[in-house]
Amino acid sequence: MKRQILKDCVYKTRVKDHKEVKKVILNYIEDQPFLAQNSYIDNISKFDWPQGSDFERPWVQYFLPHFEKSIGELCANIGVSRIRSLDAIWFQQYVEGSSHGWHIHDGQFTGVYYLELPENSPRTEFMHPFTGNIDKVKAKEGDIIFFPSHIIHRASSNKNQRKTIISYNFNILDRIMRSDLENTL
């Protein structure tokens, strides 16, 4: 078997009005129960992943307009008019010692909104499947990223203050046409 290395992209922008968005969503999250460690979901301190397809949760209803605007801008930059379907959206909190091991997601794209990201908190790491090399995303609090769901990634062990992210899976509406891509270069 021969292997050919292809490079993939991570797309990044910022959520407008991040400070207000952070304050409102963290208030909603505070009302959620604290879940104990579960081997299936690694060592994430608090999450609502099992309800990921419930778009009626109050924090999701609040966040969706912000999400759609940010993701819409990113999609436009790659020649896609909009997303076809948002399949799941959930939050995850990491306290000291929390982590989420290497994994991939369903759908075409996945991503992270860094809702609460103290200065020295670990950023998302990506592993190259052939070499095992690890790249870290260059992100700060308020950034939102997305990338193809097949990219192996993780949240390494949190060593300081609480970190909170919103993660999501989605599919795009159109294919990117070569002529469209050339017009964006």
Coordinates of C-alpha atoms in Angstrom, one line a residue:
M1 CA 0.0 0.0 0.0
K2 CA 1.2 3.5 -0.8
R3 CA 0.5 6.5 1.2
Q4 CA 0.1 10.0 -0.1
I5 CA 0.1 12.9 2.4
L6 CA -2.5 15.6 1.8
K7 CA -2.8 18.7 3.9
D8 CA -6.1 19.7 5.4
C9 CA -7.3 23.1 6.7
V10 CA -8.6 24.5 10.0
Y11 CA -10.8 27.5 9.5
K12 CA -10.9 30.2 12.2
T13 CA -12.8 33.4 13.0
R14 CA -14.0 35.1 16.1
V15 CA -17.5 35.2 17.6
K16 CA -18.8 38.8 17.6
D17 CA -19.8 40.1 21.0
H18 CA -17.9 37.2 22.6
K19 CA -17.8 38.7 26.1
E20 CA -21.6 39.0 26.2
V21 CA -22.1 35.5 24.6
K22 CA -19.7 34.0 27.1
K23 CA -21.5 35.5 30.1
V24 CA -25.0 34.4 29.0
I25 CA -24.0 30.8 28.0
L26 CA -21.9 30.2 31.2
N27 CA -25.0 31.2 33.2
Y28 CA -27.0 28.6 31.4
I29 CA -24.3 26.0 31.9
E30 CA -24.1 26.7 35.6
D31 CA -27.6 25.4 35.9
Q32 CA -26.6 22.0 34.4
P33 CA -25.8 19.0 36.7
F34 CA -22.1 18.1 37.2
L35 CA -21.5 14.7 35.5
A36 CA -18.9 12.3 36.9
Q37 CA -16.1 10.8 34.8
N38 CA -17.3 8.2 32.3
S39 CA -14.8 6.1 30.3
Y40 CA -16.8 6.5 27.1
I41 CA -16.3 10.2 27.1
D42 CA -12.8 10.2 28.6
N43 CA -12.3 12.6 31.4
I44 CA -14.5 15.6 30.6
S45 CA -15.8 17.3 33.7
K46 CA -19.2 18.6 32.6
F47 CA -21.0 18.2 29.2
D48 CA -24.3 17.9 27.5
W49 CA -23.2 15.8 24.6
P50 CA -26.0 13.2 25.0
Q51 CA -28.5 16.1 24.2
G52 CA -26.4 17.3 21.2
S53 CA -29.3 17.0 18.8
D54 CA -31.8 18.9 21.0
F55 CA -31.7 22.4 19.6
E56 CA -34.4 23.6 22.0
R57 CA -32.0 23.8 25.0
P58 CA -31.9 27.5 26.2
W59 CA -28.2 28.1 25.7
V60 CA -28.4 26.6 22.1
Q61 CA -31.3 28.8 21.2
Y62 CA -29.3 31.8 22.4
F63 CA -26.1 30.8 20.7
L64 CA -27.5 29.7 17.3
P65 CA -27.7 33.2 15.7
H66 CA -24.1 33.9 16.8
F67 CA -23.0 30.4 15.5
E68 CA -24.8 30.8 12.1
K69 CA -23.1 34.2 11.5
S70 CA -19.6 33.0 12.3
I71 CA -19.9 29.7 10.4
G72 CA -21.6 31.5 7.5
E73 CA -18.5 33.8 7.2
L74 CA -16.2 30.8 7.3
C75 CA -18.3 28.9 4.7
A76 CA -18.3 31.9 2.3
N77 CA -14.5 32.0 2.5
I78 CA -14.3 28.5 1.2
G79 CA -16.9 29.0 -1.6
V80 CA -19.9 27.4 0.2
S81 CA -23.1 29.4 0.5
R82 CA -24.2 28.0 3.8
I83 CA -24.4 24.8 5.9
R84 CA -26.9 22.1 5.0
S85 CA -27.4 20.7 8.4
L86 CA -26.3 21.3 11.9
D87 CA -26.4 17.7 13.3
A88 CA -25.3 18.3 16.9
I89 CA -24.1 21.0 19.2
W90 CA -22.9 20.6 22.8
F91 CA -20.7 22.1 25.5
Q92 CA -17.8 20.5 27.4
Q93 CA -16.1 21.9 30.5
Y94 CA -12.6 20.8 31.6
V95 CA -11.3 21.4 35.2
E96 CA -7.8 20.7 36.3
G97 CA -6.8 17.2 35.1
S98 CA -9.7 16.9 32.6
S99 CA -9.0 15.8 29.0
H100 CA -10.6 14.3 25.9
G101 CA -8.5 11.7 24.1
W102 CA -7.8 11.2 20.4
H103 CA -11.1 11.0 18.4
I104 CA -12.9 12.0 15.2
H105 CA -16.5 13.1 14.6
D106 CA -19.5 12.3 12.4
G107 CA -20.5 14.4 9.4
Q108 CA -18.4 16.5 7.1
F109 CA -17.2 19.1 9.5
T110 CA -16.7 19.6 13.2
G111 CA -15.4 22.4 15.3
V112 CA -14.9 24.2 18.6
Y113 CA -15.9 27.6 20.0
Y114 CA -13.5 28.5 22.7
L115 CA -16.0 30.0 25.2
E116 CA -13.7 30.0 28.2
L117 CA -10.0 29.6 27.6
P118 CA -7.6 30.8 30.2
E119 CA -4.1 31.9 28.9
N120 CA -2.3 28.6 29.5
S121 CA -5.1 26.2 28.8
P122 CA -4.4 23.5 26.2
R123 CA -5.7 24.2 22.7
T124 CA -7.1 21.5 20.3
E125 CA -4.3 19.3 19.0
F126 CA -4.4 17.5 15.7
M127 CA -2.5 14.3 14.9
H128 CA -1.3 13.4 11.4
P129 CA -2.3 9.7 10.8
F130 CA 0.8 8.7 9.0
T131 CA 3.6 10.4 11.0
G132 CA 2.0 10.8 14.4
N133 CA 3.1 14.5 14.3
I134 CA 1.0 16.8 16.4
D135 CA -0.1 20.3 15.5
K136 CA -1.8 22.7 17.9
V137 CA -4.4 25.1 16.8
K138 CA -3.5 28.7 17.3
A139 CA -6.6 30.0 19.0
K140 CA -7.7 32.2 21.9
E141 CA -10.8 32.7 23.8
G142 CA -13.6 33.9 21.6
D143 CA -12.3 32.1 18.5
I144 CA -14.4 29.6 16.6
I145 CA -12.8 27.0 14.4
F146 CA -14.0 24.2 12.1
F147 CA -12.3 21.4 10.2
P148 CA -13.1 18.2 8.4
S149 CA -14.5 15.6 10.8
H150 CA -12.1 12.9 9.9
I151 CA -9.1 14.8 11.4
I152 CA -7.9 13.1 14.5
H153 CA -7.9 15.5 17.4
R154 CA -8.0 15.8 21.2
A155 CA -8.1 18.1 24.2
S156 CA -5.0 17.3 26.2
S157 CA -5.0 17.4 30.0
N158 CA -6.1 20.8 31.4
K159 CA -3.5 21.9 34.0
N160 CA -5.1 25.1 35.3
Q161 CA -8.4 27.0 35.4
R162 CA -11.6 25.8 34.0
K163 CA -11.9 25.7 30.2
T164 CA -15.3 25.6 28.4
I165 CA -15.9 24.9 24.7
I166 CA -18.9 24.4 22.5
S167 CA -18.4 21.7 19.9
Y168 CA -20.6 20.9 16.9
N169 CA -21.0 18.7 13.8
F170 CA -22.4 19.9 10.5
N171 CA -22.6 19.3 6.7
I172 CA -22.3 21.8 4.0
L173 CA -24.9 22.7 1.3
D174 CA -22.9 22.8 -1.9
R175 CA -19.8 21.3 -3.3
I176 CA -16.9 23.6 -3.9
M177 CA -16.4 24.1 -7.6
R178 CA -12.9 24.6 -8.9
S179 CA -13.9 27.8 -10.7
D180 CA -15.4 29.1 -7.4
L181 CA -12.2 28.2 -5.6
E182 CA -10.0 29.9 -8.1
N183 CA -12.1 33.1 -7.8
T184 CA -11.3 33.2 -4.0
L185 CA -7.6 32.9 -4.4

